[in-house]
Tab-separated table of C-alpha atoms in Angstrom:
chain	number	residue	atom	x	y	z
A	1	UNK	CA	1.132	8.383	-53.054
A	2	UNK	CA	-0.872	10.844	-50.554
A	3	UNK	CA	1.024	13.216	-47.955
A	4	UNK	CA	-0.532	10.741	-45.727
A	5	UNK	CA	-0.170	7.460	-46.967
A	6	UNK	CA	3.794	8.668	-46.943
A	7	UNK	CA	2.706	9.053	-42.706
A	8	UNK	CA	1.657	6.040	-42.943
A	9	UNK	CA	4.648	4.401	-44.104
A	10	UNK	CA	6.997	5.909	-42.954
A	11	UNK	CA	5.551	4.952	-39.327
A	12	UNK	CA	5.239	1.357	-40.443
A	13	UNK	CA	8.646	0.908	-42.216
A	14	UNK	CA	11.015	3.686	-40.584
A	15	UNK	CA	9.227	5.090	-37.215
A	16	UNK	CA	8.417	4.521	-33.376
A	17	UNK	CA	5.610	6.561	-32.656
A	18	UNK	CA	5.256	7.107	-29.018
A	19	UNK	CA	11.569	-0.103	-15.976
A	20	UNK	CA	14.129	-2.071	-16.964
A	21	UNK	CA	15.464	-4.316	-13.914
A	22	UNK	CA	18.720	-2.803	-11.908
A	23	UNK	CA	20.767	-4.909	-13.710
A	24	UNK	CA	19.852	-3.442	-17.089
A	25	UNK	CA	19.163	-0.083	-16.611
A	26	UNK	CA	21.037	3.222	-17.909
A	27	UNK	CA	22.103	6.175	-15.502
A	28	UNK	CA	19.530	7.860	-13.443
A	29	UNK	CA	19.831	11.298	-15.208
A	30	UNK	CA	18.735	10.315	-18.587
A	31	UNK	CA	15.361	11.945	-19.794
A	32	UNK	CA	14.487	12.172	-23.099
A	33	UNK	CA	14.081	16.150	-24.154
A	34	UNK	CA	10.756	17.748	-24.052
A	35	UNK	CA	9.975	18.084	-27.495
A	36	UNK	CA	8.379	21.431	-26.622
A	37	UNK	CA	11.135	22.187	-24.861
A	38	UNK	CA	14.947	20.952	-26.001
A	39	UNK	CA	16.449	22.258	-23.152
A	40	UNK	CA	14.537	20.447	-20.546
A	41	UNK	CA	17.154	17.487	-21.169
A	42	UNK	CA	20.674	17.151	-19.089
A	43	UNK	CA	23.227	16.878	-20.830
A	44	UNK	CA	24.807	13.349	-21.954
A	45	UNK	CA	25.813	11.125	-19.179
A	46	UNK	CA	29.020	9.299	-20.001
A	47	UNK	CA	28.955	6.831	-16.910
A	48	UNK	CA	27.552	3.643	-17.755
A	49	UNK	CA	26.720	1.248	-15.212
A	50	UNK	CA	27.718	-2.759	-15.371
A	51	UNK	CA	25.302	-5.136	-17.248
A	52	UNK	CA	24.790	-8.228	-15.191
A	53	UNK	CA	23.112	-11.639	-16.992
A	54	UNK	CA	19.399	-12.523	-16.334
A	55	UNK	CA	17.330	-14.552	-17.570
A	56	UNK	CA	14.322	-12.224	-17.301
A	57	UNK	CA	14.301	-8.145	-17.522
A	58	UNK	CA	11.360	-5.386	-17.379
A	59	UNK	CA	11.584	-3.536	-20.350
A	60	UNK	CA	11.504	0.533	-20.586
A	61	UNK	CA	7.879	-0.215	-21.917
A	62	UNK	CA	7.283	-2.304	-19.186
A	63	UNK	CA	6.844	-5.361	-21.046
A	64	UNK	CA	8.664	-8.493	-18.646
A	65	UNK	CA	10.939	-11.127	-20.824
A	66	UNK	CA	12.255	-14.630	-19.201
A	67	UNK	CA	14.212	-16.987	-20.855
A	68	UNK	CA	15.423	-20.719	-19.721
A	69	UNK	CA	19.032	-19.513	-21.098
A	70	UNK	CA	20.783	-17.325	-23.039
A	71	UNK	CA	19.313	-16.845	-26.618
A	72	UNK	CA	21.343	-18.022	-29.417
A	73	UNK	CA	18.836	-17.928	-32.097
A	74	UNK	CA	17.306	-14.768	-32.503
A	75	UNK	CA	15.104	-13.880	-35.372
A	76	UNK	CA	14.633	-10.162	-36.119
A	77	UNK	CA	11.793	-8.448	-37.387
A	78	UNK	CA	12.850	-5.013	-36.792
A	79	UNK	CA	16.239	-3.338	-37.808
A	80	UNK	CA	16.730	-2.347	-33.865
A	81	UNK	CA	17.381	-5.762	-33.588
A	82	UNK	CA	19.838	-6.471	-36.096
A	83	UNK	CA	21.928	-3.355	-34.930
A	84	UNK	CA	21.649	-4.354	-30.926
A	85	UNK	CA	23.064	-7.980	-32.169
A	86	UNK	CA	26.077	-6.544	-34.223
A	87	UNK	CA	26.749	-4.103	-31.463
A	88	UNK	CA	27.087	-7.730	-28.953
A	89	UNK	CA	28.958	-9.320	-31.302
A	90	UNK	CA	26.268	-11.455	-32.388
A	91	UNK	CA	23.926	-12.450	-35.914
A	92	UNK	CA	20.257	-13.295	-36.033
A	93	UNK	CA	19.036	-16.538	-37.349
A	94	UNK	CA	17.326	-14.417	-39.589
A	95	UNK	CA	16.233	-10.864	-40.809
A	96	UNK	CA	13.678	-8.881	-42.652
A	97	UNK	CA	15.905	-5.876	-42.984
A	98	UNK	CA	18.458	-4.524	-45.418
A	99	UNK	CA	20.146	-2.758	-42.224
A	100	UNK	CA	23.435	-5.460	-41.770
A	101	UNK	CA	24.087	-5.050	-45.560
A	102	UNK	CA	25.720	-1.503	-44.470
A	103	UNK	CA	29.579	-1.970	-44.179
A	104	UNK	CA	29.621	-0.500	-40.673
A	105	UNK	CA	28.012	-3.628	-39.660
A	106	UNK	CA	28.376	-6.997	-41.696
A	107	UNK	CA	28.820	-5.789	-44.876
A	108	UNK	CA	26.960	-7.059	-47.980
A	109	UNK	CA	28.796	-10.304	-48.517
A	110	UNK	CA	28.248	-11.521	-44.984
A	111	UNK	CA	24.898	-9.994	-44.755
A	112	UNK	CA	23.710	-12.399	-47.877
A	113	UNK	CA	24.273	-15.294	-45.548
A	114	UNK	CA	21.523	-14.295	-42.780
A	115	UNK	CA	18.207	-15.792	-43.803
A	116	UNK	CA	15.664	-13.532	-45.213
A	117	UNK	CA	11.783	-13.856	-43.331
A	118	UNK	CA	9.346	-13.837	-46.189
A	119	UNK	CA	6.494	-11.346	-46.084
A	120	UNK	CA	8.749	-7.902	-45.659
A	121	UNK	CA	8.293	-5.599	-42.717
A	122	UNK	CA	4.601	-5.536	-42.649
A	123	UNK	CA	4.044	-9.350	-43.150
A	124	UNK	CA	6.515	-11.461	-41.947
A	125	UNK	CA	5.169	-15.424	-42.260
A	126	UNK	CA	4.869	-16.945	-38.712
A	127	UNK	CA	5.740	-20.232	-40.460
A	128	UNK	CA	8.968	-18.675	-41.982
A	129	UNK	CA	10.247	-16.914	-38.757
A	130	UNK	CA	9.064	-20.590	-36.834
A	131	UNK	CA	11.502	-22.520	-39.491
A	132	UNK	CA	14.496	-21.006	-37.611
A	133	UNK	CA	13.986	-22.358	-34.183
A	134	UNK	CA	14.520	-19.313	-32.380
A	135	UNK	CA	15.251	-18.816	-28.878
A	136	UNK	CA	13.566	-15.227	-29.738
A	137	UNK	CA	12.243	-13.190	-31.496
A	138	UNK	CA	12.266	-9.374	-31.405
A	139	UNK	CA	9.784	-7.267	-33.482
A	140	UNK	CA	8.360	-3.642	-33.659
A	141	UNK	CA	5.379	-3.981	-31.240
A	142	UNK	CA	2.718	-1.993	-33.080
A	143	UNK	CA	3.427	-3.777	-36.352
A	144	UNK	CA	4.500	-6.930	-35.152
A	145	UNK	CA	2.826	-7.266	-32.201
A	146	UNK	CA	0.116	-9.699	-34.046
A	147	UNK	CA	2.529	-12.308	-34.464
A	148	UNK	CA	2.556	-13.174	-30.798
A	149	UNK	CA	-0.427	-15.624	-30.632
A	150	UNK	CA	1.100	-17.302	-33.981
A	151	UNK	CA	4.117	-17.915	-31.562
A	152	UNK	CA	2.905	-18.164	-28.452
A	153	UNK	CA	4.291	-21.813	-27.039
A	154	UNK	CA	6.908	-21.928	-29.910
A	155	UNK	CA	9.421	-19.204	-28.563
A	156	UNK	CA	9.408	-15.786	-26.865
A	157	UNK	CA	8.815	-12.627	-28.528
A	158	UNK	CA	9.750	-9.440	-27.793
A	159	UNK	CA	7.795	-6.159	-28.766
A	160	UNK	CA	10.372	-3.190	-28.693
A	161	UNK	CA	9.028	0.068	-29.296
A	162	UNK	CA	11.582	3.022	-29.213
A	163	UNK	CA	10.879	6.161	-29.097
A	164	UNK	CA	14.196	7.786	-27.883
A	165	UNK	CA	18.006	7.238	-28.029
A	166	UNK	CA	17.381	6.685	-24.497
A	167	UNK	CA	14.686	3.548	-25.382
A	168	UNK	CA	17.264	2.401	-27.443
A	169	UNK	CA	20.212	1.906	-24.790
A	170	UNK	CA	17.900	0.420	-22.684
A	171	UNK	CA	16.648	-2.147	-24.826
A	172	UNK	CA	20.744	-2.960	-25.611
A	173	UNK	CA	21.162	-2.992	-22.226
A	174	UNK	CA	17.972	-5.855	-21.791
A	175	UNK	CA	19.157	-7.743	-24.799
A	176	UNK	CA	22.874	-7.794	-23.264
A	177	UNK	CA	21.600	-8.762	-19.647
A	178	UNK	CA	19.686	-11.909	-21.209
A	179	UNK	CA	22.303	-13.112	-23.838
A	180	UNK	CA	25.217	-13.009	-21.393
A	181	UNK	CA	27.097	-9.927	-23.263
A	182	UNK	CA	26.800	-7.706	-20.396
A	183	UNK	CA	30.143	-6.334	-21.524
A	184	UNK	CA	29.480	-5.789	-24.901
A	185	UNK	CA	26.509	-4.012	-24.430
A	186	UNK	CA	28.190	-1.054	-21.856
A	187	UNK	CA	31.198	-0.915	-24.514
A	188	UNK	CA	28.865	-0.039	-27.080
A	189	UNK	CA	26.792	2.165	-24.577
A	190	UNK	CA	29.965	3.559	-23.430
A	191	UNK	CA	30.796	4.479	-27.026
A	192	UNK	CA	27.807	6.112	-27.808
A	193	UNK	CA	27.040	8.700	-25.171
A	194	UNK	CA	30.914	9.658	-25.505
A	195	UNK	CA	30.467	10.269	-28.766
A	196	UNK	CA	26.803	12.339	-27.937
A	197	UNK	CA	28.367	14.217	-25.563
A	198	UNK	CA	31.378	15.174	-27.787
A	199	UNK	CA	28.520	16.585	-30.321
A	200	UNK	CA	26.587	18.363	-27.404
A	201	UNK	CA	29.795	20.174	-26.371
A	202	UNK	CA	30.405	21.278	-29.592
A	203	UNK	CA	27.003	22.062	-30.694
A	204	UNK	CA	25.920	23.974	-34.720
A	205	UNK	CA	24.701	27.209	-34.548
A	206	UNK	CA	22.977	25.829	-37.520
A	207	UNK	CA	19.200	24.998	-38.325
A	208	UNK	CA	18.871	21.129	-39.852
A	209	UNK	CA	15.877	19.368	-40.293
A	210	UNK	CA	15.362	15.691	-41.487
A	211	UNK	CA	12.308	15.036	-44.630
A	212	UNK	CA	11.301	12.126	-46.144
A	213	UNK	CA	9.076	10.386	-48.806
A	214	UNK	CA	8.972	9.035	-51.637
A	215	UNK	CA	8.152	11.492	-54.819
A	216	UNK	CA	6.886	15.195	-53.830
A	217	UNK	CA	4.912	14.538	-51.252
A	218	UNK	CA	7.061	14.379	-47.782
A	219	UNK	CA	7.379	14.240	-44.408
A	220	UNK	CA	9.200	16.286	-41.737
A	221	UNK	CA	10.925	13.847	-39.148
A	222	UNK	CA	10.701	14.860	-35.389
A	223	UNK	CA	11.879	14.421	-32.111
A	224	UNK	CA	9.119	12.381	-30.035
A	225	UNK	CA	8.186	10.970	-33.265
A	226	UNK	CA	12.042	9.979	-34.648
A	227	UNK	CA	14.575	9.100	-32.916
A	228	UNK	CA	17.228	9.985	-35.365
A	229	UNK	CA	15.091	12.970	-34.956
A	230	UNK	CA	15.582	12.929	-31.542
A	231	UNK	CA	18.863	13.930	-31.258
A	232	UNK	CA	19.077	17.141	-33.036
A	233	UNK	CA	17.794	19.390	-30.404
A	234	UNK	CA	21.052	18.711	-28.339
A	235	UNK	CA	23.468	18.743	-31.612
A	236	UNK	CA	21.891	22.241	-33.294
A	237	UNK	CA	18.493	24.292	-33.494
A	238	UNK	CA	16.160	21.789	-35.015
A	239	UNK	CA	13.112	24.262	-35.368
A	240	UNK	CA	10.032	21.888	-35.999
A	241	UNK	CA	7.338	19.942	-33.611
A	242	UNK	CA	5.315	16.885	-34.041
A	243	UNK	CA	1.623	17.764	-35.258
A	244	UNK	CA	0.685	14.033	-35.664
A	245	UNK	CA	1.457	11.058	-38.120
A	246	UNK	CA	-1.794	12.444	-40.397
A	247	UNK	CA	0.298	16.408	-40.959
A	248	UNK	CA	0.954	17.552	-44.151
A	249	UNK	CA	4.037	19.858	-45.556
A	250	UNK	CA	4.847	21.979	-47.759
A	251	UNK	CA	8.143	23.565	-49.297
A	252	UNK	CA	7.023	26.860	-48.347
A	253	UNK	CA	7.021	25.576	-44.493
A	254	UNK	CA	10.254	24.489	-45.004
A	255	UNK	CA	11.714	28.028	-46.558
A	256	UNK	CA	10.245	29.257	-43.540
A	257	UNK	CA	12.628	28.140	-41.112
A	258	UNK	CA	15.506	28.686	-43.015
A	259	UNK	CA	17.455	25.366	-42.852
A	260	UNK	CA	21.075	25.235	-43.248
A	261	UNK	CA	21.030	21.968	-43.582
A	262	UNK	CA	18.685	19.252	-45.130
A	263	UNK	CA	19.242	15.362	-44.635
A	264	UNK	CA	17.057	13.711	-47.029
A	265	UNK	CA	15.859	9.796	-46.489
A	266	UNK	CA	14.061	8.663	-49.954
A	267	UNK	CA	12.069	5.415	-49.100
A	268	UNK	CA	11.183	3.148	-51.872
A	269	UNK	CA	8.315	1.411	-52.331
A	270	UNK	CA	9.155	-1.202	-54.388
A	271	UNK	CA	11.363	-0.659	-57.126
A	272	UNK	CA	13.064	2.703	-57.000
A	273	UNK	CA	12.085	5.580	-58.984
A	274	UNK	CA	14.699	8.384	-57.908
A	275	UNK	CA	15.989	10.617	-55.107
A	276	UNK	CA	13.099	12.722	-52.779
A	277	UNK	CA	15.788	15.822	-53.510
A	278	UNK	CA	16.185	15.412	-56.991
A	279	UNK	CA	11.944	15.287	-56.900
A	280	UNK	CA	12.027	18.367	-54.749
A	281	UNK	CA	14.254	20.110	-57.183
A	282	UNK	CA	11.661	20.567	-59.902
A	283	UNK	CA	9.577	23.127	-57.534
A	284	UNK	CA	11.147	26.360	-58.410
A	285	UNK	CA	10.537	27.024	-54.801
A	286	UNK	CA	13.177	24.496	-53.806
A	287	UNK	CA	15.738	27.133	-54.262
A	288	UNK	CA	15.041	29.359	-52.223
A	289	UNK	CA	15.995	26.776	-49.232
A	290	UNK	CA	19.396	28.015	-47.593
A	291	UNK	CA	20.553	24.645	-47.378
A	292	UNK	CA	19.627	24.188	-50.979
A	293	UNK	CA	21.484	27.637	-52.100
A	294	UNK	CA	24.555	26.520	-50.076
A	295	UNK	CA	24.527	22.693	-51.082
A	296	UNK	CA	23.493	21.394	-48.272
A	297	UNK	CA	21.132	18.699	-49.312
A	298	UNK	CA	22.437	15.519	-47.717
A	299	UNK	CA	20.876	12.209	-48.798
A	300	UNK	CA	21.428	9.879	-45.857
A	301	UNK	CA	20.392	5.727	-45.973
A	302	UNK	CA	16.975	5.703	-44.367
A	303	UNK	CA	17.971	1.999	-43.289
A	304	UNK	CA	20.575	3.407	-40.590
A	305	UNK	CA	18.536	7.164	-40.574
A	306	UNK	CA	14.966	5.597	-40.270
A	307	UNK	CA	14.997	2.198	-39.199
A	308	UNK	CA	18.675	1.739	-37.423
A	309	UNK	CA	17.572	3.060	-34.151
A	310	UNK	CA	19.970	1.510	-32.271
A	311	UNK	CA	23.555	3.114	-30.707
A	312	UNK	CA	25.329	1.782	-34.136
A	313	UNK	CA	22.878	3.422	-36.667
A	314	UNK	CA	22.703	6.678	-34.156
A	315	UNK	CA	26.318	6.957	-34.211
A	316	UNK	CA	26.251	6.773	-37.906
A	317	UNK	CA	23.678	9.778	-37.943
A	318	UNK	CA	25.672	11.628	-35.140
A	319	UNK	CA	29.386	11.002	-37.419
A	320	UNK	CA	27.020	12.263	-40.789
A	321	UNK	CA	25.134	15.185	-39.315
A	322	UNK	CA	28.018	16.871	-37.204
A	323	UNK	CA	30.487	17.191	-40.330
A	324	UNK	CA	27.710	18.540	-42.436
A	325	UNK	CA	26.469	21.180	-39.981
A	326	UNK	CA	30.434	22.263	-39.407
């Protein structure tokens, strides 16, 4: 597979690419980071503000949601989903991703009971998702945002389209407002930006950087682009900018800015053929990486790394990259 058809996929299957209502927005200080510019950001905000129930919300991307009530069935189409249910206490009435199977959230057995929607992340059947009877449906909104005139009339959906932790709590925040878990959703908030700014305080003089792929050819994750990604600039020096979904990389880049630390998210395309590290490893260059030298390479799950995106899976990433860069 080409440098970037691994983009490509990455964007579809792991990636966002880049005013909620009062009663579902965050704390007035939170900014994403200039990606340019890491230190333009504040640091974490640990006061959350209540959640009150509505039954319709402005979305961070501006896109307005009403509902006649609280939605009980909720089909997913995007792991952000599944993790913003778990963290209300909730399950969809279905899934397309492997993200709940992860024992920080239902755990395979319980996991096997939530219906899977045919057709994968790229293709999920409007029949299939319809055969629920959801109250809602939430989806990635530059992928999934074709469904909508399938279910138009049938049920509401809801293109999210994060591109920051910051995104991310609001959309929790929405979600909570509309299914009556207000509470819920500023416990989980409230547990996440603790946890943030515990990481900022203490922050790794150490360079990390996140890659991905599939065989040799891989990408470099980044913040703007990630939002795993995202959060390194606050947590250690993360020395690497977007140049577009279409750049290419190579391992001598990657010598270049000395990493300490490597977290590595192999995506499989099908049926898998082996970890991107254990590719990497054949390039006699490989070894010259610090963080290969010192043994550093961390394989992470891409499903929480790539595709969680919500305060769960970015706690996950914050508890995994803070004891490696120790």
């Amino acid at each position: 597979m080409s440098r970037i058809a691994i983009s490509r996929a990455r964007r579809w299957l792991a990636t966002a690419v880049l005013g909620s209502v009062l009663v579902a927005c965050g704390t007035a200080t939170d900014k994403p980071a200039d990606p340019a510019d890491p230190k333009s950001a504040p640091k974490t905000d640990t006061t959350v503000l209540p959640v009150k129930s509505a039954r319709k919300i402005t979305d961070v991307k501006g896109v307005t949601i009403s509902t006649t009530a609280p939605p009980k069935r909720i089909v997913c189409l995007v792991a952000l989903c599944d993790d913003m249910l778990t963290e209300l206490g909730l399950e969809p009435a279905a899934t397309n991703s492997a993200l709940l199977t992860h024992p920080k959230f239902l755990g395979e057995a319980r996991a096997k009971k939530i219906p899977v929607v045919p057709g994968g992340f790229l293709s999920p059947e409007a029949e299939a998702i319809l055969s629920h009877k959801p109250d809602l449906v939430i989806g990635l909104g530059d992928t999934h945002g074709k469904l909508a005139p399938a279910l138009k009339g049938a049920t509401t959906f809801w293109p999210v389209q994060p591109g920051s932790w910051q995104d991310s709590v609001a959309y929790l925040r929405d979600l909570g407002a509309l299914t009556g878990r207000g509470e819920q959703a500023v416990a989980a908030e409230k547990k996440f930006r603790t946890k943030l700014a515990a990481a900022e305080a203490d922050k790794s003089d150490k360079t990390a950087l996140i890659i991905f792929g599939s065989d040799e050819n891989f990408g470099v994750a980044t913040p703007g682009n990630d939002v795993a990604a995202g959060l390194f600039p606050a947590i250690a020096d993360y020395p690497w900018k977007s140049r577009g979904v279409e750049g290419t990389y190579s391992l001598e880049e990657i010598i270049a800015r000395d990493a300490d630390v490597l977290f590595v998210e192999t995506l499989s395309f099908g049926k898998p053929d082996g970890k991107l590290s254990d590719k990497l490893a054949e390039n006699p260059l490989w070894a010259q990486i610090p963080a290969v030298r010192n043994d550093k390479v961390i394989e992470v799950d891409p499903e929480v790394w790539a595709k969680g995106r919500g305060t769960r899976s970015l706690a996950l990433v914050l508890d995994e990259a803070t004891a490696a860069l120790r």
